[in-house]
PDB file of C-alpha atoms in Angstrom:
ATOM      1  CA  MET A   8      11.930  -4.806   4.053  1.00  0.00           C
ATOM      2  CA  ALA A   9       7.879  -6.642   4.468  1.00  0.00           C
ATOM      3  CA  HIS A  10       6.334  -3.724   6.571  1.00  0.00           C
ATOM      4  CA  THR A  11       4.935  -1.162   4.581  1.00  0.00           C
ATOM      5  CA  ALA A  12       3.001  -2.423   1.469  1.00  0.00           C
ATOM      6  CA  MET A  13       0.197  -0.957  -0.778  1.00  0.00           C
ATOM      7  CA  SER A  14      -3.236  -1.842  -1.273  1.00  0.00           C
ATOM      8  CA  GLY A  15      -5.817  -0.357  -3.408  1.00  0.00           C
ATOM      9  CA  SER A  16      -6.277  -0.814  -7.298  1.00  0.00           C
ATOM     10  CA  GLY A  17      -3.956   0.613  -9.821  1.00  0.00           C
ATOM     11  CA  THR A  18      -3.999   0.245 -13.386  1.00  0.00           C
ATOM     12  CA  THR A  19      -3.597   2.201 -16.709  1.00  0.00           C
ATOM     13  CA  ALA A  20      -5.574   0.189 -18.340  1.00  0.00           C
ATOM     14  CA  ASP A  21      -6.936   1.859 -22.195  1.00  0.00           C
ATOM     15  CA  ASP A  22     -10.078   1.771 -20.911  1.00  0.00           C
ATOM     16  CA  ASP A  23      -9.803   3.926 -17.886  1.00  0.00           C
ATOM     17  CA  PRO A  24     -11.498   7.136 -17.344  1.00  0.00           C
ATOM     18  CA  PRO A  25      -8.798   9.804 -17.787  1.00  0.00           C
ATOM     19  CA  LEU A  26      -9.341  11.637 -14.369  1.00  0.00           C
ATOM     20  CA  GLN A  27      -7.933   7.794 -12.813  1.00  0.00           C
ATOM     21  CA  THR A  28      -5.611   7.762 -15.487  1.00  0.00           C
ATOM     22  CA  ALA A  29      -4.086  10.675 -13.943  1.00  0.00           C
ATOM     23  CA  VAL A  30      -4.351  10.215 -10.374  1.00  0.00           C
ATOM     24  CA  TRP A  31      -2.470   6.467 -10.975  1.00  0.00           C
ATOM     25  CA  ARG A  32       0.259   8.267 -12.661  1.00  0.00           C
ATOM     26  CA  LEU A  33       1.018  11.164 -10.178  1.00  0.00           C
ATOM     27  CA  ARG A  34       0.344   8.162  -6.653  1.00  0.00           C
ATOM     28  CA  SER A  35       2.983   6.161  -8.373  1.00  0.00           C
ATOM     29  CA  ARG A  36       5.259   9.183  -8.493  1.00  0.00           C
ATOM     30  CA  ALA A  37       5.117   9.642  -5.196  1.00  0.00           C
ATOM     31  CA  CYS A  38       2.546  12.772  -6.058  1.00  0.00           C
ATOM     32  CA  TRP A  39      -0.378  11.883  -3.993  1.00  0.00           C
ATOM     33  CA  THR A  40      -1.068  15.502  -2.487  1.00  0.00           C
ATOM     34  CA  ASP A  41      -1.080  16.309  -6.048  1.00  0.00           C
ATOM     35  CA  ALA A  42      -3.297  13.324  -6.560  1.00  0.00           C
ATOM     36  CA  ALA A  43      -5.694  13.785  -4.107  1.00  0.00           C
ATOM     37  CA  ALA A  44      -6.149  17.545  -5.654  1.00  0.00           C
ATOM     38  CA  LEU A  45      -7.807  15.856  -8.760  1.00  0.00           C
ATOM     39  CA  LEU A  46     -10.322  14.081  -6.043  1.00  0.00           C
ATOM     40  CA  GLU A  47     -10.976  16.869  -3.996  1.00  0.00           C
ATOM     41  CA  HIS A  48     -14.193  17.937  -5.905  1.00  0.00           C
ATOM     42  CA  ASP A  49     -15.923  14.865  -6.405  1.00  0.00           C
ATOM     43  CA  ALA A  50     -14.681  14.064  -2.820  1.00  0.00           C
ATOM     44  CA  ARG A  51     -16.968  16.592  -1.676  1.00  0.00           C
ATOM     45  CA  THR A  52     -20.219  14.386  -2.453  1.00  0.00           C
ATOM     46  CA  GLY A  53     -19.018  11.192  -3.809  1.00  0.00           C
ATOM     47  CA  PRO A  54     -17.827   8.580  -1.460  1.00  0.00           C
ATOM     48  CA  ALA A  55     -15.708   6.269  -4.124  1.00  0.00           C
ATOM     49  CA  ALA A  56     -13.534   9.641  -4.812  1.00  0.00           C
ATOM     50  CA  ALA A  57     -13.613  10.176  -0.906  1.00  0.00           C
ATOM     51  CA  LEU A  58     -12.753   7.204  -0.092  1.00  0.00           C
ATOM     52  CA  GLN A  59     -10.139   6.747  -2.799  1.00  0.00           C
ATOM     53  CA  ARG A  60      -8.949  10.379  -1.782  1.00  0.00           C
ATOM     54  CA  THR A  61      -8.352   8.866   2.227  1.00  0.00           C
ATOM     55  CA  ALA A  62      -6.634   5.981   0.916  1.00  0.00           C
ATOM     56  CA  LEU A  63      -3.874   8.765  -1.217  1.00  0.00           C
ATOM     57  CA  LEU A  64      -3.312  10.929   1.581  1.00  0.00           C
ATOM     58  CA  THR A  65      -2.923   7.390   4.187  1.00  0.00           C
ATOM     59  CA  GLU A  66      -0.879   5.928   1.487  1.00  0.00           C
ATOM     60  CA  ARG A  67       1.808   9.156   1.471  1.00  0.00           C
ATOM     61  CA  CYS A  68       1.482   8.548   5.131  1.00  0.00           C
ATOM     62  CA  LEU A  69       2.967   5.187   4.832  1.00  0.00           C
ATOM     63  CA  TYR A  70       5.589   6.249   2.735  1.00  0.00           C
ATOM     64  CA  THR A  71       7.090   9.712   4.366  1.00  0.00           C
ATOM     65  CA  GLY A  72       5.423   9.479   7.793  1.00  0.00           C
ATOM     66  CA  GLN A  73       3.706  12.950   6.779  1.00  0.00           C
ATOM     67  CA  GLY A  74       0.440  14.410   6.141  1.00  0.00           C
ATOM     68  CA  TRP A  75      -1.708  13.093   9.039  1.00  0.00           C
ATOM     69  CA  THR A  76      -4.315  15.594   9.939  1.00  0.00           C
ATOM     70  CA  ASP A  77      -5.269  15.655   5.853  1.00  0.00           C
ATOM     71  CA  ALA A  78      -5.387  12.068   6.042  1.00  0.00           C
ATOM     72  CA  GLU A  79      -7.554  12.269   9.012  1.00  0.00           C
ATOM     73  CA  ASP A  80      -9.417  15.124   7.732  1.00  0.00           C
ATOM     74  CA  ALA A  81     -10.050  13.258   4.495  1.00  0.00           C
ATOM     75  CA  LEU A  82     -11.529  10.339   6.270  1.00  0.00           C
ATOM     76  CA  ARG A  83     -13.742  11.840   8.338  1.00  0.00           C
ATOM     77  CA  THR A  84     -15.139  13.524   4.798  1.00  0.00           C
ATOM     78  CA  ALA A  85     -15.345   9.453   3.638  1.00  0.00           C
ATOM     79  CA  GLU A  86     -17.484   8.168   6.971  1.00  0.00           C
ATOM     80  CA  ALA A  87     -19.717  11.448   7.003  1.00  0.00           C
ATOM     81  CA  ILE A  88     -21.118  11.007   3.241  1.00  0.00           C
ATOM     82  CA  ALA A  89     -20.870   6.874   3.190  1.00  0.00           C
ATOM     83  CA  ARG A  90     -24.395   6.197   2.282  1.00  0.00           C
ATOM     84  CA  SER A  91     -24.936   2.032   2.189  1.00  0.00           C
ATOM     85  CA  ASP A  92     -23.661  -0.722   4.093  1.00  0.00           C
ATOM     86  CA  ASP A  93     -20.381  -1.308   1.494  1.00  0.00           C
ATOM     87  CA  GLU A  94     -19.494   2.477   1.495  1.00  0.00           C
ATOM     88  CA  ARG A  95     -19.776   2.326   5.146  1.00  0.00           C
ATOM     89  CA  GLY A  96     -17.606  -0.811   5.926  1.00  0.00           C
ATOM     90  CA  SER A  97     -14.964   0.302   3.491  1.00  0.00           C
ATOM     91  CA  ALA A  98     -14.606   4.064   5.308  1.00  0.00           C
ATOM     92  CA  ALA A  99     -14.119   1.834   8.633  1.00  0.00           C
ATOM     93  CA  SER A 100     -11.348  -0.089   6.527  1.00  0.00           C
ATOM     94  CA  GLU A 101     -10.091   2.986   5.847  1.00  0.00           C
ATOM     95  CA  ARG A 102     -10.064   4.389   9.371  1.00  0.00           C
ATOM     96  CA  GLY A 103      -8.661   0.991  10.491  1.00  0.00           C
ATOM     97  CA  HIS A 104      -5.450   1.344   7.927  1.00  0.00           C
ATOM     98  CA  LEU A 105      -4.907   4.433   9.209  1.00  0.00           C
ATOM     99  CA  ALA A 106      -4.674   3.582  12.771  1.00  0.00           C
ATOM    100  CA  TYR A 107      -2.055   0.952  11.526  1.00  0.00           C
ATOM    101  CA  ALA A 108      -0.181   3.162   9.508  1.00  0.00           C
ATOM    102  CA  SER A 109       0.136   5.773  12.936  1.00  0.00           C
ATOM    103  CA  THR A 110       0.515   2.681  14.941  1.00  0.00           C
ATOM    104  CA  LEU A 111       3.838   1.068  13.059  1.00  0.00           C
ATOM    105  CA  LEU A 112       5.591   4.721  12.002  1.00  0.00           C
ATOM    106  CA  ALA A 113       5.318   4.849  15.888  1.00  0.00           C
ATOM    107  CA  VAL A 114       3.797   8.293  15.549  1.00  0.00           C
ATOM    108  CA  ARG A 115       0.946   7.014  17.930  1.00  0.00           C
ATOM    109  CA  ASP A 116      -0.412   3.838  19.210  1.00  0.00           C
ATOM    110  CA  ARG A 117      -3.502   3.163  17.560  1.00  0.00           C
ATOM    111  CA  ALA A 118      -3.601  -0.628  17.736  1.00  0.00           C
ATOM    112  CA  ASP A 119      -6.994  -1.254  19.111  1.00  0.00           C
ATOM    113  CA  GLU A 120      -8.430   1.359  17.041  1.00  0.00           C
ATOM    114  CA  ALA A 121      -7.193  -0.286  14.336  1.00  0.00           C
ATOM    115  CA  SER A 122      -8.642  -3.674  15.236  1.00  0.00           C
ATOM    116  CA  VAL A 123     -11.907  -2.485  15.751  1.00  0.00           C
ATOM    117  CA  ALA A 124     -12.518  -0.503  12.394  1.00  0.00           C
ATOM    118  CA  LEU A 125     -11.604  -3.157  10.996  1.00  0.00           C
ATOM    119  CA  SER A 126     -13.844  -5.548  12.368  1.00  0.00           C
ATOM    120  CA  ARG A 127     -16.449  -3.231  11.871  1.00  0.00           C
ATOM    121  CA  SER A 128     -15.735  -3.118   8.105  1.00  0.00           C
ATOM    122  CA  ALA A 129     -16.026  -7.272   8.472  1.00  0.00           C
ATOM    123  CA  ALA A 130     -19.273  -6.761   9.682  1.00  0.00           C
ATOM    124  CA  LEU A 131     -20.792  -4.023   7.440  1.00  0.00           C
ATOM    125  CA  LEU A 132     -19.194  -5.509   3.951  1.00  0.00           C
ATOM    126  CA  ALA A 133     -21.293  -8.302   2.160  1.00  0.00           C
ATOM    127  CA  PRO A 134     -19.347 -11.572   2.010  1.00  0.00           C
ATOM    128  CA  ALA A 135     -19.247 -10.596  -1.815  1.00  0.00           C
ATOM    129  CA  SER A 136     -17.959  -7.048  -1.736  1.00  0.00           C
ATOM    130  CA  PRO A 137     -15.131  -6.065  -3.952  1.00  0.00           C
ATOM    131  CA  ALA A 138     -13.584  -4.442  -0.436  1.00  0.00           C
ATOM    132  CA  ARG A 139     -13.061  -7.537   0.931  1.00  0.00           C
ATOM    133  CA  PRO A 140      -9.769  -8.752  -0.133  1.00  0.00           C
ATOM    134  CA  LEU A 141      -8.352  -5.201   0.464  1.00  0.00           C
ATOM    135  CA  LEU A 142      -9.628  -6.248   3.934  1.00  0.00           C
ATOM    136  CA  ASP A 143      -8.035  -8.993   4.756  1.00  0.00           C
ATOM    137  CA  PHE A 144      -4.653  -7.735   3.060  1.00  0.00           C
ATOM    138  CA  ARG A 145      -4.626  -5.041   6.395  1.00  0.00           C
ATOM    139  CA  ARG A 146      -6.354  -7.426   8.745  1.00  0.00           C
ATOM    140  CA  GLY A 147      -2.930  -9.815   7.336  1.00  0.00           C
ATOM    141  CA  LEU A 148      -0.567  -6.560   8.174  1.00  0.00           C
ATOM    142  CA  ILE A 149      -1.640  -5.961  11.638  1.00  0.00           C
ATOM    143  CA  ALA A 150      -1.308  -9.517  12.366  1.00  0.00           C
ATOM    144  CA  GLN A 151       1.950  -9.744  10.856  1.00  0.00           C
ATOM    145  CA  ASN A 152       3.503  -6.673  12.309  1.00  0.00           C
ATOM    146  CA  ILE A 153       1.638  -5.263  15.332  1.00  0.00           C
ATOM    147  CA  ALA A 154       0.196  -8.535  16.832  1.00  0.00           C
ATOM    148  CA  ASP A 155       3.230 -10.215  15.682  1.00  0.00           C
ATOM    149  CA  SER A 156       0.925 -13.598  14.891  1.00  0.00           C
ATOM    150  CA  PRO A 157       2.431 -15.299  11.475  1.00  0.00           C
ATOM    151  CA  GLN A 158      -0.152 -17.922  10.745  1.00  0.00           C
ATOM    152  CA  SER A 159      -3.137 -15.282  10.962  1.00  0.00           C
ATOM    153  CA  ALA A 160      -0.966 -13.169   8.930  1.00  0.00           C
ATOM    154  CA  ARG A 161      -0.366 -15.878   6.707  1.00  0.00           C
ATOM    155  CA  ALA A 162      -4.562 -17.076   6.851  1.00  0.00           C
ATOM    156  CA  ALA A 163      -5.464 -13.482   5.515  1.00  0.00           C
ATOM    157  CA  PHE A 164      -2.952 -12.467   3.441  1.00  0.00           C
ATOM    158  CA  ARG A 165      -4.047 -16.115   1.414  1.00  0.00           C
ATOM    159  CA  ARG A 166      -7.169 -14.834   1.466  1.00  0.00           C
ATOM    160  CA  ALA A 167      -6.609 -11.721   0.035  1.00  0.00           C
ATOM    161  CA  HIS A 168      -4.574 -13.123  -2.787  1.00  0.00           C
ATOM    162  CA  ALA A 169      -7.339 -15.515  -4.359  1.00  0.00           C
ATOM    163  CA  GLY A 170      -9.947 -12.576  -4.022  1.00  0.00           C
ATOM    164  CA  ALA A 171      -7.264 -10.382  -5.378  1.00  0.00           C
ATOM    165  CA  ALA A 172      -6.608 -12.433  -8.578  1.00  0.00           C
ATOM    166  CA  ASN A 173     -10.949 -13.003  -8.980  1.00  0.00           C
ATOM    167  CA  LEU A 174     -11.154  -9.157  -9.273  1.00  0.00           C
ATOM    168  CA  GLY A 175      -8.076  -8.511 -11.317  1.00  0.00           C
ATOM    169  CA  ASP A 176      -6.717  -6.045  -8.863  1.00  0.00           C
ATOM    170  CA  ALA A 177      -2.658  -6.352  -9.969  1.00  0.00           C
ATOM    171  CA  LEU A 178      -1.601  -3.941  -7.213  1.00  0.00           C
ATOM    172  CA  LEU A 179      -3.096  -5.375  -4.178  1.00  0.00           C
ATOM    173  CA  LEU A 180      -1.780  -8.938  -6.021  1.00  0.00           C
ATOM    174  CA  SER A 181       1.614  -7.593  -5.450  1.00  0.00           C
ATOM    175  CA  SER A 182       1.388  -6.594  -2.075  1.00  0.00           C
ATOM    176  CA  THR A 183       0.109 -10.252  -1.259  1.00  0.00           C
ATOM    177  CA  TRP A 184       2.959 -11.453  -2.948  1.00  0.00           C
ATOM    178  CA  ARG A 185       5.252  -9.538  -0.851  1.00  0.00           C
ATOM    179  CA  HIS A 186       3.922 -10.271   2.341  1.00  0.00           C
ATOM    180  CA  LEU A 187       3.396 -13.874   1.916  1.00  0.00           C
ATOM    181  CA  ALA A 188       6.755 -13.858   0.204  1.00  0.00           C
ATOM    182  CA  ALA A 189       8.146 -12.021   3.791  1.00  0.00           C
ATOM    183  CA  LEU A 190       6.637 -14.772   5.912  1.00  0.00           C
ATOM    184  CA  ALA A 191       7.866 -17.297   4.143  1.00  0.00           C
ATOM    185  CA  LEU A 192      11.409 -15.872   4.405  1.00  0.00           C
ATOM    186  CA  ARG A 193      10.517 -15.503   8.102  1.00  0.00           C
ATOM    187  CA  GLU A 194      10.502 -19.622   8.281  1.00  0.00           C
ATOM    188  CA  GLY A 195      13.753 -19.841   6.282  1.00  0.00           C
ATOM    189  CA  GLU A 196      12.032 -20.948   2.665  1.00  0.00           C
ATOM    190  CA  ALA A 197      14.292 -18.728   0.308  1.00  0.00           C
ATOM    191  CA  ALA A 198      12.845 -20.369  -2.436  1.00  0.00           C
ATOM    192  CA  GLU A 199       9.434 -19.750  -1.883  1.00  0.00           C
ATOM    193  CA  ALA A 200      10.306 -16.269  -0.690  1.00  0.00           C
ATOM    194  CA  ARG A 201      12.429 -15.373  -4.031  1.00  0.00           C
ATOM    195  CA  HIS A 202       9.596 -16.597  -5.951  1.00  0.00           C
ATOM    196  CA  GLY A 203       7.006 -14.401  -4.568  1.00  0.00           C
ATOM    197  CA  PHE A 204       9.104 -11.151  -3.940  1.00  0.00           C
ATOM    198  CA  ALA A 205      10.302 -11.666  -7.615  1.00  0.00           C
ATOM    199  CA  GLU A 206       6.337 -11.695  -8.335  1.00  0.00           C
ATOM    200  CA  SER A 207       5.805  -8.785  -6.537  1.00  0.00           C
ATOM    201  CA  LEU A 208       8.374  -7.093  -8.671  1.00  0.00           C
ATOM    202  CA  ARG A 209       7.359  -7.792 -12.119  1.00  0.00           C
ATOM    203  CA  ILE A 210       3.501  -6.537 -11.783  1.00  0.00           C
ATOM    204  CA  ARG A 211       4.800  -3.462 -10.065  1.00  0.00           C
ATOM    205  CA  GLU A 212       7.452  -2.662 -12.921  1.00  0.00           C
ATOM    206  CA  GLU A 213       4.672  -3.749 -15.238  1.00  0.00           C
ATOM    207  CA  LEU A 214       1.871  -1.339 -13.922  1.00  0.00           C
ATOM    208  CA  GLY A 215       4.973   1.687 -13.741  1.00  0.00           C
ATOM    209  CA  PHE A 216       4.195   1.602  -9.825  1.00  0.00           C
ATOM    210  CA  LEU A 217       7.655   3.299  -9.629  1.00  0.00           C
ATOM    211  CA  VAL A 218       6.449   4.115  -5.488  1.00  0.00           C
ATOM    212  CA  GLY A 219       6.641   0.878  -5.259  1.00  0.00           C
ATOM    213  CA  THR A 220       9.014  -0.520  -7.047  1.00  0.00           C
ATOM    214  CA  ALA A 221      12.218  -0.068  -4.828  1.00  0.00           C
ATOM    215  CA  PRO A 222      11.370  -1.504  -1.585  1.00  0.00           C
ATOM    216  CA  ALA A 223      10.079  -4.596  -4.053  1.00  0.00           C
ATOM    217  CA  LEU A 224      13.885  -3.919  -5.066  1.00  0.00           C
ATOM    218  CA  ILE A 225      15.535  -4.435  -1.982  1.00  0.00           C
ATOM    219  CA  SER A 226      13.441  -7.215  -0.517  1.00  0.00           C
ATOM    220  CA  LEU A 227      13.942  -9.806  -3.849  1.00  0.00           C
ATOM    221  CA  ALA A 228      17.773  -8.484  -3.159  1.00  0.00           C
ATOM    222  CA  GLU A 229      17.419 -10.337   0.693  1.00  0.00           C
ATOM    223  CA  THR A 230      16.648 -13.797  -1.060  1.00  0.00           C
ATOM    224  CA  GLU A 231      19.388 -13.277  -3.806  1.00  0.00           C
ATOM    225  CA  GLU A 232      23.177 -13.992  -4.148  1.00  0.00           C
ATOM    226  CA  GLU A 233      26.054 -11.533  -5.229  1.00  0.00           C
ATOM    227  CA  PRO A 234      26.581  -9.283  -7.682  1.00  0.00           C
ATOM    228  CA  GLU A 235      23.041 -10.012  -8.455  1.00  0.00           C
ATOM    229  CA  ALA A 236      21.998  -8.482  -5.265  1.00  0.00           C
ATOM    230  CA  ALA A 237      24.018  -5.400  -5.073  1.00  0.00           C
ATOM    231  CA  ARG A 238      22.629  -4.537  -8.540  1.00  0.00           C
ATOM    232  CA  LEU A 239      19.173  -5.183  -7.187  1.00  0.00           C
ATOM    233  CA  ARG A 240      20.224  -2.467  -3.820  1.00  0.00           C
ATOM    234  CA  ALA A 241      21.703  -0.431  -6.670  1.00  0.00           C
ATOM    235  CA  GLU A 242      18.671  -0.269  -9.030  1.00  0.00           C
ATOM    236  CA  ALA A 243      16.464   0.521  -5.730  1.00  0.00           C
ATOM    237  CA  GLY A 244      18.745   3.411  -4.638  1.00  0.00           C
ATOM    238  CA  ARG A 245      18.245   4.783  -8.091  1.00  0.00           C
ATOM    239  CA  LEU A 246      14.465   4.764  -7.503  1.00  0.00           C
ATOM    240  CA  PHE A 247      14.874   6.110  -4.021  1.00  0.00           C
ATOM    241  CA  ARG A 248      16.852   8.862  -5.128  1.00  0.00           C
ATOM    242  CA  LEU A 249      14.309   9.363  -8.294  1.00  0.00           C
ATOM    243  CA  LEU A 250      11.424  10.286  -5.895  1.00  0.00           C
ATOM    244  CA  GLY A 251      13.419  12.228  -3.343  1.00  0.00           C
ATOM    245  CA  GLY A 252      13.998   9.947  -0.706  1.00  0.00           C
ATOM    246  CA  VAL A 253      10.394   7.817  -0.568  1.00  0.00           C
ATOM    247  CA  PRO A 254       9.604   5.537   0.981  1.00  0.00           C
ATOM    248  CA  THR A 255      11.314   7.234   3.756  1.00  0.00           C
ATOM    249  CA  TRP A 256      12.056   4.087   5.447  1.00  0.00           C
ATOM    250  CA  LEU A 257      13.887   2.721   2.875  1.00  0.00           C
ATOM    251  CA  ALA A 258      16.537   5.194   3.896  1.00  0.00           C
ATOM    252  CA  PRO A 259      18.536   3.358   6.098  1.00  0.00           C
ATOM    253  CA  HIS A 260      19.465   0.837   3.697  1.00  0.00           C
ATOM    254  CA  LEU A 261      20.298   2.863   0.713  1.00  0.00           C
ATOM    255  CA  GLY A 262      22.343   6.460   0.059  1.00  0.00           C
ATOM    256  CA  PRO A 263      20.729  10.110   0.694  1.00  0.00           C
ATOM    257  CA  PRO A 264      18.339  11.128  -2.089  1.00  0.00           C
ATOM    258  CA  ALA A 265      19.362  14.139  -4.031  1.00  0.00           C
ATOM    259  CA  PRO A 266      17.573  17.018  -4.017  1.00  0.00           C
ATOM    260  CA  ARG A 267      14.210  16.840  -5.877  1.00  0.00           C
ATOM    261  CA  PRO A 268      13.022  20.052  -7.553  1.00  0.00           C
ATOM    262  CA  ALA A 269       9.692  22.051  -6.017  1.00  0.00           C
ATOM    263  CA  ALA A 270       7.872  21.946  -9.507  1.00  0.00           C
ATOM    264  CA  GLU A 271       8.136  17.241  -9.072  1.00  0.00           C
ATOM    265  CA  ALA A 272       6.874  17.362  -5.372  1.00  0.00           C
ATOM    266  CA  GLY A 273       3.812  16.067  -4.711  1.00  0.00           C
TER     267      GLY A 273
END
């Protein structure tokens, strides 16, 4: 299960503002709509909040296959209020990622739009911009899953990996580990793949990123022997059902989700 990965930073460090801590906790439990609602007021005029809100709603699309209109609306707002080149470049990166998600989940083929938007982002972002590692990661996703170019994907993921490590972006690092491991597995490098998947899982568990933990468990299970593989799959199934069947693309690998109380749906 290499194809849909998380992006962006996530932390519950003690010095985080309360709003960001609340957003992170909701996001990590698959309550993207509730998390986005917390940012709605600031996102009307604040480019950073608008970009974050767009990323949350796009993540919802990737994990559930739903909410495309909400994500598009949030993206248009982010594009409209972006002022600096860095903000415009980050908005272009979000457009590329949303177009990638639409293409990957076969909602609508927007591969050309994704490539153009990410190229525009690369042209706008300064070489040392903190948004560069995420852009590199997203370019890697397109190379890996749409262009079927593993060499280009590996180069992009390695750039993103180094950048994420430099920035201390643990969540992005968990994703670069995961996708580099998937490429290693594809080439028969089982030990390298196992190490990368294990690192990705470790980081997501440490962060408390529940919604990203089941995919990490399933990936690691692909590289383990029984009975450890069965244990990992069972734990993934438990989390999948706990979160109401998210991410939806894990369903073929796991059992049906339990009914999710309305009050917890996000």
